[in-house]
Amino acid sequence: MTTDQVHVVGASMTKFGRHLTTTPRSMVSEAVDGAIHDADIQPAEIEAAFVGNAVEGLMTGQESIRGQVVLRSSRLGPVPVVNLENACASGSTALHVAWNSIRSGEYDCVLVVGYEKLVDEDKTKSFRAFDASMDLVEAATNYPERSPDRSVFMDHYAESGSGGLDPLTLARISSKSHRHGSLNPRAQFGTAYTPEEVLASRQVVGPLHLYMCAPMSDGAAAVVLVSDRWLSRTPRRAVKILASVLNSGRADDESLQRAPERACARAYNAAGVGPEDLSLIELHDATAVGEFELYSQIGLCSPGEEDRMVAEGEVGLGGRCPVNTSGGLTSRGHPIGATGVAQAVEAFDQLIGRCGPRQVENARFALTQNVGGWLGTDVACSTAHLFSN
């Protein structure tokens, strides 16, 4: 087994949003064509494709060969296609498996795709698909009064760790993300909101207001990965993936650390980089409460420092370590299977310096952190990726 370094040489994504009349295939074609063009390669150079998707089977009935179907117009030829489903971490799981396929020496140039068609005129259908990433027996027991107007995850986030949280801190987190999203032309929401406007938006459940929650979204994202060998033969602009980690949650064993904490610690150790070295972070902010909880879990601050850190602007553009420069899930959008790959697109764009008004100055290291599902006392799965220019 070899241990080739892995590099991103091309990245692209669709605009995230409500695309009721757009097909999954057309979204994927747009993202794939963009990534291949950005990498300045030909489709025939792709040796394998790794496709992340979570709920198309529940939304459209397409199962089994989802990746082959959505790539049918891609001109890749009969390359191996690996279909990966891992809840909201489906895309980042595809990235992890693709990374390993190059590290092992099996391939030199591969495509990673994440996509989701989640929006439907029948919102209950979308919510049921989203909530299928929980233990449904446990969810029915814990939330017997299921609301047709929201995901069960909203109830979970309202209960998990939200007691005693400062509403103004949550509003500031959301305001920061929407401000970043307003600078991203591919974000679902392009409006910047003040903390006061966030608190004035409709209350969803518990401390969560509408502008604190990720929307239902459609979209696709793609990146092209290559090996050191490939890059040495064809030198070009590239961003290195220093570490890629996938783990599962602790389920019912509360003696263990939560999955994001363990995944990020492993990534830091593998890369020889600490949270103090990071230039930016793309993390899984399904809600403002979720982002708040993750700050200490990923080592950005010590527990109890979150309110001060947010109030002093450390996680905003121009701060010590900007979080979710893309707008994150709450503003950029959350097409489940596309989210992890979209985070990689933002990391790549930032590290090559093409993010325009949301560009982080002198960006050198980027962390992407993505989770999926919920099981017992933790997320069901978690990923962490570290990138460097």
Short mmCIF file of C-alpha atoms in Angstrom, two decimals:
data_model
loop_
_atom_site.label_atom_id
_atom_site.label_comp_id
_atom_site.label_asym_id
_atom_site.label_seq_id
_atom_site.Cartn_x
_atom_site.Cartn_y
_atom_site.Cartn_z
CA MET A 1 0.00 0.00 0.00
CA THR A 2 1.30 3.43 -0.97
CA THR A 3 0.59 6.64 0.89
CA ASP A 4 0.21 9.18 -1.91
CA GLN A 5 -0.69 12.72 -0.98
CA VAL A 6 -4.08 13.83 -2.30
CA HIS A 7 -4.81 17.18 -3.91
CA VAL A 8 -7.93 19.04 -5.07
CA VAL A 9 -7.38 20.55 -8.52
CA GLY A 10 -10.92 21.54 -9.46
CA ALA A 11 -14.15 22.42 -7.67
CA SER A 12 -17.61 23.64 -8.58
CA MET A 13 -21.17 23.68 -7.30
CA THR A 14 -24.61 24.81 -8.31
CA LYS A 15 -26.44 27.60 -6.60
CA PHE A 16 -28.26 26.03 -3.68
CA GLY A 17 -31.97 26.70 -3.29
CA ARG A 18 -35.49 25.56 -4.09
CA HIS A 19 -35.24 24.06 -7.57
CA LEU A 20 -38.62 22.41 -7.98
CA THR A 21 -38.36 21.99 -11.77
CA THR A 22 -34.67 21.00 -11.88
CA THR A 23 -33.70 17.32 -12.06
CA PRO A 24 -30.93 15.72 -10.00
CA ARG A 25 -29.13 14.81 -13.24
CA SER A 26 -29.07 18.38 -14.50
CA MET A 27 -27.77 19.70 -11.15
CA VAL A 28 -25.04 17.06 -11.05
CA SER A 29 -24.09 17.72 -14.69
CA GLU A 30 -23.67 21.43 -13.94
CA ALA A 31 -21.44 20.77 -10.93
CA VAL A 32 -19.40 18.02 -12.60
CA ASP A 33 -18.85 19.96 -15.82
CA GLY A 34 -17.77 22.96 -13.74
CA ALA A 35 -15.30 20.95 -11.65
CA ILE A 36 -13.75 19.22 -14.67
CA HIS A 37 -13.41 22.54 -16.48
CA ASP A 38 -11.94 24.13 -13.36
CA ALA A 39 -9.38 21.31 -13.14
CA ASP A 40 -8.50 21.88 -16.82
CA ILE A 41 -8.80 18.19 -17.63
CA GLN A 42 -10.86 16.05 -19.97
CA PRO A 43 -13.70 13.82 -18.70
CA ALA A 44 -11.81 10.78 -19.98
CA GLU A 45 -9.03 11.46 -17.45
CA ILE A 46 -11.37 10.62 -14.55
CA GLU A 47 -10.70 7.06 -13.40
CA ALA A 48 -13.55 6.63 -10.88
CA ALA A 49 -16.45 8.57 -9.40
CA PHE A 50 -17.63 8.62 -5.78
CA VAL A 51 -21.19 9.89 -5.38
CA GLY A 52 -22.80 10.94 -2.10
CA ASN A 53 -26.56 11.17 -1.75
CA ALA A 54 -28.84 10.59 1.21
CA VAL A 55 -32.55 10.59 0.34
CA GLU A 56 -33.24 10.36 -3.38
CA GLY A 57 -34.71 6.92 -2.85
CA LEU A 58 -37.28 8.40 -0.48
CA MET A 59 -37.91 11.52 -2.58
CA THR A 60 -38.05 10.09 -6.12
CA GLY A 61 -37.85 6.30 -5.71
CA GLN A 62 -34.47 6.08 -7.43
CA GLU A 63 -32.36 3.53 -5.60
CA SER A 64 -29.39 1.23 -6.20
CA ILE A 65 -27.66 3.07 -9.08
CA ARG A 66 -28.18 6.71 -8.15
CA GLY A 67 -24.66 7.78 -9.11
CA GLN A 68 -24.74 6.02 -12.47
CA VAL A 69 -28.09 7.68 -13.25
CA VAL A 70 -27.10 11.24 -12.36
CA LEU A 71 -23.74 10.90 -14.17
CA ARG A 72 -25.32 9.51 -17.33
CA SER A 73 -24.76 12.77 -19.25
CA SER A 74 -21.30 13.44 -17.86
CA ARG A 75 -19.18 11.90 -20.68
CA LEU A 76 -17.05 10.07 -18.11
CA GLY A 77 -17.39 6.75 -19.85
CA PRO A 78 -17.84 3.39 -18.07
CA VAL A 79 -15.67 4.23 -15.06
CA PRO A 80 -16.35 2.66 -11.65
CA VAL A 81 -19.05 4.55 -9.76
CA VAL A 82 -19.29 4.13 -5.99
CA ASN A 83 -22.60 5.14 -4.39
CA LEU A 84 -22.38 6.33 -0.78
CA GLU A 85 -25.21 7.11 1.63
CA ASN A 86 -24.40 8.40 5.13
CA ALA A 87 -27.11 10.89 6.12
CA CYS A 88 -26.00 14.54 6.04
CA ALA A 89 -22.37 13.37 5.81
CA SER A 90 -22.95 11.46 2.55
CA GLY A 91 -20.90 13.93 0.50
CA SER A 92 -18.01 14.15 2.93
CA THR A 93 -18.05 10.34 3.26
CA ALA A 94 -17.67 10.15 -0.53
CA LEU A 95 -14.74 12.55 -0.22
CA HIS A 96 -13.16 10.35 2.46
CA VAL A 97 -13.52 7.15 0.44
CA ALA A 98 -12.18 8.87 -2.69
CA TRP A 99 -9.22 10.21 -0.69
CA ASN A 100 -8.44 6.70 0.49
CA SER A 101 -8.67 5.33 -3.04
CA ILE A 102 -5.86 7.66 -4.11
CA ARG A 103 -3.83 7.16 -0.93
CA SER A 104 -3.90 3.42 -1.58
CA GLY A 105 -2.47 3.89 -5.06
CA GLU A 106 -5.52 2.47 -6.83
CA TYR A 107 -6.35 5.68 -8.70
CA ASP A 108 -4.61 8.90 -9.70
CA CYS A 109 -7.56 11.10 -10.74
CA VAL A 110 -11.09 10.75 -9.35
CA LEU A 111 -14.32 12.70 -9.13
CA VAL A 112 -16.30 13.32 -5.94
CA VAL A 113 -19.94 14.38 -6.20
CA GLY A 114 -22.54 15.24 -3.59
CA TYR A 115 -26.12 16.04 -4.52
CA GLU A 116 -29.64 16.18 -3.18
CA LYS A 117 -33.13 16.98 -4.47
CA LEU A 118 -34.91 17.56 -1.18
CA VAL A 119 -37.49 20.27 -1.86
CA ASP A 120 -41.01 19.09 -2.62
CA GLU A 121 -44.36 20.86 -2.72
CA ASP A 122 -45.41 18.42 0.01
CA LYS A 123 -43.21 19.56 2.89
CA THR A 124 -44.11 16.55 5.03
CA LYS A 125 -42.44 14.31 2.43
CA SER A 126 -39.21 16.31 2.72
CA PHE A 127 -39.31 16.27 6.53
CA ARG A 128 -39.92 12.51 6.62
CA ALA A 129 -36.94 11.95 4.34
CA PHE A 130 -34.73 14.19 6.46
CA ASP A 131 -35.85 12.54 9.70
CA ALA A 132 -35.09 9.07 8.34
CA SER A 133 -31.50 9.66 9.46
CA MET A 134 -32.61 9.04 13.05
CA ASP A 135 -33.52 5.77 14.76
CA LEU A 136 -37.20 5.95 13.85
CA VAL A 137 -38.33 3.78 16.76
CA GLU A 138 -36.49 6.03 19.19
CA ALA A 139 -37.76 9.17 17.45
CA ALA A 140 -41.37 8.00 17.67
CA THR A 141 -40.92 7.37 21.40
CA ASN A 142 -39.15 10.66 22.13
CA TYR A 143 -41.31 12.84 19.89
CA PRO A 144 -44.80 11.30 19.75
CA GLU A 145 -46.39 14.64 18.85
CA ARG A 146 -44.66 15.00 15.51
CA SER A 147 -45.34 18.34 13.82
CA PRO A 148 -45.96 18.28 10.05
CA ASP A 149 -44.41 21.77 9.82
CA ARG A 150 -40.87 20.91 10.91
CA SER A 151 -38.27 18.20 11.13
CA VAL A 152 -37.96 16.17 14.32
CA PHE A 153 -34.35 17.36 14.28
CA MET A 154 -35.62 20.82 15.19
CA ASP A 155 -37.08 19.40 18.39
CA HIS A 156 -33.82 17.59 19.05
CA TYR A 157 -31.72 20.73 18.58
CA ALA A 158 -34.11 22.72 20.76
CA GLU A 159 -33.61 20.24 23.59
CA SER A 160 -29.97 19.23 23.15
CA GLY A 161 -27.65 21.62 24.92
CA SER A 162 -29.90 24.65 24.47
CA GLY A 163 -30.83 25.16 28.11
CA GLY A 164 -29.44 28.43 29.39
CA LEU A 165 -28.01 29.55 26.04
CA ASP A 166 -28.04 33.30 25.49
CA PRO A 167 -30.57 34.07 22.70
CA LEU A 168 -28.45 37.03 21.65
CA THR A 169 -25.42 34.77 21.12
CA LEU A 170 -27.49 32.46 18.92
CA ALA A 171 -28.77 35.49 17.00
CA ARG A 172 -25.23 36.80 16.54
CA ILE A 173 -24.09 33.43 15.20
CA SER A 174 -26.93 33.39 12.67
CA SER A 175 -26.41 37.03 11.74
CA LYS A 176 -22.74 36.30 11.06
CA SER A 177 -23.61 33.36 8.80
CA HIS A 178 -26.24 35.29 6.86
CA ARG A 179 -23.79 38.18 6.41
CA HIS A 180 -21.27 35.74 4.95
CA GLY A 181 -23.96 34.15 2.78
CA SER A 182 -24.95 37.53 1.38
CA LEU A 183 -21.44 37.66 -0.14
CA ASN A 184 -21.76 34.21 -1.76
CA PRO A 185 -23.62 34.22 -5.10
CA ARG A 186 -24.22 30.45 -4.80
CA ALA A 187 -25.90 30.68 -1.40
CA GLN A 188 -29.61 29.99 -1.07
CA PHE A 189 -30.20 33.16 0.95
CA GLY A 190 -28.53 36.41 -0.06
CA THR A 191 -29.82 38.71 2.69
CA ALA A 192 -27.77 39.88 5.65
CA TYR A 193 -29.76 40.05 8.89
CA THR A 194 -28.91 41.87 12.09
CA PRO A 195 -29.13 39.92 15.37
CA GLU A 196 -32.33 41.85 16.13
CA GLU A 197 -33.87 40.79 12.81
CA VAL A 198 -32.91 37.17 13.52
CA LEU A 199 -34.69 37.32 16.89
CA ALA A 200 -37.71 38.94 15.23
CA SER A 201 -38.10 36.06 12.76
CA ARG A 202 -40.71 33.41 13.45
CA GLN A 203 -39.99 31.16 16.44
CA VAL A 204 -39.72 27.56 15.27
CA VAL A 205 -39.21 25.60 18.47
CA GLY A 206 -37.48 26.27 21.78
CA PRO A 207 -34.86 29.03 21.38
CA LEU A 208 -34.71 28.55 17.61
CA HIS A 209 -36.03 31.22 15.27
CA LEU A 210 -36.45 30.76 11.53
CA TYR A 211 -33.22 32.52 10.55
CA MET A 212 -31.28 30.27 12.97
CA CYS A 213 -32.18 27.09 11.06
CA ALA A 214 -30.90 25.52 7.85
CA PRO A 215 -33.55 25.42 5.10
CA MET A 216 -34.60 22.54 2.89
CA SER A 217 -32.43 22.83 -0.21
CA ASP A 218 -31.59 21.34 -3.60
CA GLY A 219 -28.12 21.40 -5.12
CA ALA A 220 -24.97 19.60 -6.21
CA ALA A 221 -21.23 20.05 -5.68
CA ALA A 222 -18.17 18.33 -7.15
CA VAL A 223 -14.40 18.23 -6.72
CA VAL A 224 -11.61 16.57 -8.68
CA LEU A 225 -8.90 14.79 -6.64
CA VAL A 226 -5.49 13.74 -7.93
CA SER A 227 -2.39 12.02 -6.59
CA ASP A 228 1.15 13.35 -6.22
CA ARG A 229 2.13 11.22 -9.22
CA TRP A 230 -0.54 12.78 -11.39
CA LEU A 231 0.33 16.30 -10.22
CA SER A 232 4.05 15.80 -10.86
CA ARG A 233 3.26 14.87 -14.47
CA THR A 234 0.84 17.75 -14.95
CA PRO A 235 1.76 20.60 -12.57
CA ARG A 236 -1.00 23.11 -11.80
CA ARG A 237 -2.75 24.99 -9.03
CA ALA A 238 -3.72 22.57 -6.26
CA VAL A 239 -4.84 22.35 -2.64
CA LYS A 240 -3.62 19.45 -0.51
CA ILE A 241 -5.92 17.37 1.71
CA LEU A 242 -3.71 16.93 4.78
CA ALA A 243 -6.12 14.66 6.65
CA SER A 244 -9.45 12.90 6.14
CA VAL A 245 -11.30 11.26 9.03
CA LEU A 246 -14.61 9.41 9.24
CA ASN A 247 -16.00 7.99 12.48
CA SER A 248 -19.25 6.96 14.11
CA GLY A 249 -20.99 8.45 17.11
CA ARG A 250 -20.85 7.09 20.63
CA ALA A 251 -24.54 6.06 20.51
CA ASP A 252 -25.36 5.17 24.15
CA ASP A 253 -21.84 5.11 25.60
CA GLU A 254 -21.56 8.50 27.28
CA SER A 255 -18.09 7.67 28.58
CA LEU A 256 -16.79 8.47 25.10
CA GLN A 257 -16.26 11.89 23.58
CA ARG A 258 -18.71 12.98 20.93
CA ALA A 259 -17.90 12.05 17.34
CA PRO A 260 -16.96 15.56 16.07
CA GLU A 261 -14.48 16.00 18.91
CA ARG A 262 -12.82 12.65 18.16
CA ALA A 263 -12.82 13.20 14.38
CA CYS A 264 -11.24 16.65 14.59
CA ALA A 265 -8.64 15.52 17.12
CA ARG A 266 -7.59 12.71 14.79
CA ALA A 267 -7.43 15.11 11.83
CA TYR A 268 -5.30 17.62 13.75
CA ASN A 269 -2.94 14.85 14.82
CA ALA A 270 -2.64 13.38 11.33
CA ALA A 271 -2.00 16.77 9.74
CA GLY A 272 0.28 18.18 12.42
CA VAL A 273 -2.00 21.22 12.58
CA GLY A 274 -3.93 22.53 15.57
CA PRO A 275 -7.08 24.63 15.80
CA GLU A 276 -4.88 27.65 16.53
CA ASP A 277 -3.38 27.30 13.01
CA LEU A 278 -6.67 27.38 11.13
CA SER A 279 -7.47 30.22 8.76
CA LEU A 280 -11.15 29.27 8.41
CA ILE A 281 -13.64 26.55 9.30
CA GLU A 282 -16.70 25.24 7.47
CA LEU A 283 -18.76 23.44 10.10
CA HIS A 284 -22.13 21.73 10.26
CA ASP A 285 -24.49 24.46 11.48
CA ALA A 286 -27.86 22.80 10.96
CA THR A 287 -28.98 25.35 13.58
CA ALA A 288 -27.31 28.12 15.55
CA VAL A 289 -27.44 25.82 18.60
CA GLY A 290 -25.52 23.19 16.65
CA GLU A 291 -22.82 25.69 15.68
CA PHE A 292 -22.55 26.94 19.27
CA GLU A 293 -22.04 23.39 20.57
CA LEU A 294 -19.38 22.63 17.98
CA TYR A 295 -17.09 25.55 18.82
CA SER A 296 -15.63 23.79 21.85
CA GLN A 297 -15.96 20.27 20.41
CA ILE A 298 -13.65 21.12 17.49
CA GLY A 299 -11.20 22.98 19.73
CA LEU A 300 -11.93 26.51 18.58
CA CYS A 301 -12.43 27.58 22.20
CA SER A 302 -12.75 26.15 25.70
CA PRO A 303 -16.26 25.42 27.03
CA GLY A 304 -17.68 28.63 28.44
CA GLU A 305 -15.79 30.90 26.03
CA GLU A 306 -18.39 30.76 23.26
CA ASP A 307 -20.41 33.86 24.19
CA ARG A 308 -17.33 36.06 24.43
CA MET A 309 -15.82 34.68 21.24
CA VAL A 310 -19.00 35.36 19.28
CA ALA A 311 -19.56 38.81 20.83
CA GLU A 312 -16.01 39.88 19.96
CA GLY A 313 -16.39 38.80 16.33
CA GLU A 314 -13.71 36.11 16.37
CA VAL A 315 -15.77 33.78 14.16
CA GLY A 316 -16.72 36.39 11.56
CA LEU A 317 -14.82 37.61 8.51
CA GLY A 318 -11.89 39.64 9.76
CA GLY A 319 -11.88 37.73 13.06
CA ARG A 320 -9.41 35.26 14.50
CA CYS A 321 -10.89 32.25 12.68
CA PRO A 322 -13.91 32.89 10.44
CA VAL A 323 -16.53 30.15 10.59
CA ASN A 324 -18.74 29.31 7.60
CA THR A 325 -17.46 31.93 5.19
CA SER A 326 -19.78 30.35 2.60
CA GLY A 327 -22.81 31.18 4.75
CA GLY A 328 -22.90 27.67 6.16
CA LEU A 329 -25.96 25.46 6.18
CA THR A 330 -28.20 28.22 7.53
CA SER A 331 -27.50 30.63 4.66
CA ARG A 332 -25.77 28.73 1.86
CA GLY A 333 -28.33 25.95 2.24
CA HIS A 334 -28.32 22.26 3.14
CA PRO A 335 -28.99 19.82 0.27
CA ILE A 336 -28.09 16.91 2.54
CA GLY A 337 -25.86 14.82 0.28
CA ALA A 338 -24.19 17.89 -1.27
CA THR A 339 -23.24 19.67 1.96
CA GLY A 340 -19.93 17.95 2.71
CA VAL A 341 -18.65 18.45 -0.83
CA ALA A 342 -19.82 22.08 -0.85
CA GLN A 343 -17.71 22.63 2.27
CA ALA A 344 -14.69 21.29 0.33
CA VAL A 345 -15.51 23.63 -2.56
CA GLU A 346 -15.41 26.60 -0.16
CA ALA A 347 -12.14 25.43 1.38
CA PHE A 348 -10.59 25.09 -2.09
CA ASP A 349 -11.86 28.47 -3.26
CA GLN A 350 -10.60 30.20 -0.12
CA LEU A 351 -7.17 28.59 -0.27
CA ILE A 352 -6.62 29.61 -3.90
CA GLY A 353 -7.93 33.10 -3.15
CA ARG A 354 -11.03 33.39 -5.36
CA CYS A 355 -13.79 34.20 -2.87
CA GLY A 356 -14.01 37.91 -3.64
CA PRO A 357 -15.62 39.96 -0.87
CA ARG A 358 -15.69 37.03 1.54
CA GLN A 359 -12.04 36.08 0.99
CA VAL A 360 -10.04 35.32 4.13
CA GLU A 361 -6.74 37.17 3.92
CA ASN A 362 -3.65 34.95 3.65
CA ALA A 363 -5.70 31.77 4.10
CA ARG A 364 -3.42 28.77 4.65
CA PHE A 365 -5.29 26.01 6.51
CA ALA A 366 -9.00 25.15 6.31
CA LEU A 367 -11.04 22.63 8.31
CA THR A 368 -14.31 21.19 7.09
CA GLN A 369 -16.47 19.40 9.66
CA ASN A 370 -19.64 17.54 8.69
CA VAL A 371 -21.96 15.22 10.61
CA GLY A 372 -24.84 12.96 9.73
CA GLY A 373 -27.88 11.61 11.52
CA TRP A 374 -28.52 11.13 15.22
CA LEU A 375 -28.34 7.97 17.30
CA GLY A 376 -28.75 7.82 21.07
CA THR A 377 -26.60 10.57 22.59
CA ASP A 378 -24.56 11.60 19.55
CA VAL A 379 -24.54 12.12 15.82
CA ALA A 380 -24.53 8.87 13.87
CA CYS A 381 -21.39 9.75 11.90
CA SER A 382 -18.86 12.55 11.63
CA THR A 383 -16.13 13.62 9.22
CA ALA A 384 -13.25 16.07 9.39
CA HIS A 385 -11.00 17.21 6.54
CA LEU A 386 -7.97 19.49 6.71
CA PHE A 387 -6.83 21.39 3.61
CA SER A 388 -3.70 23.43 2.92
CA ASN A 389 -2.43 25.48 -0.02
#
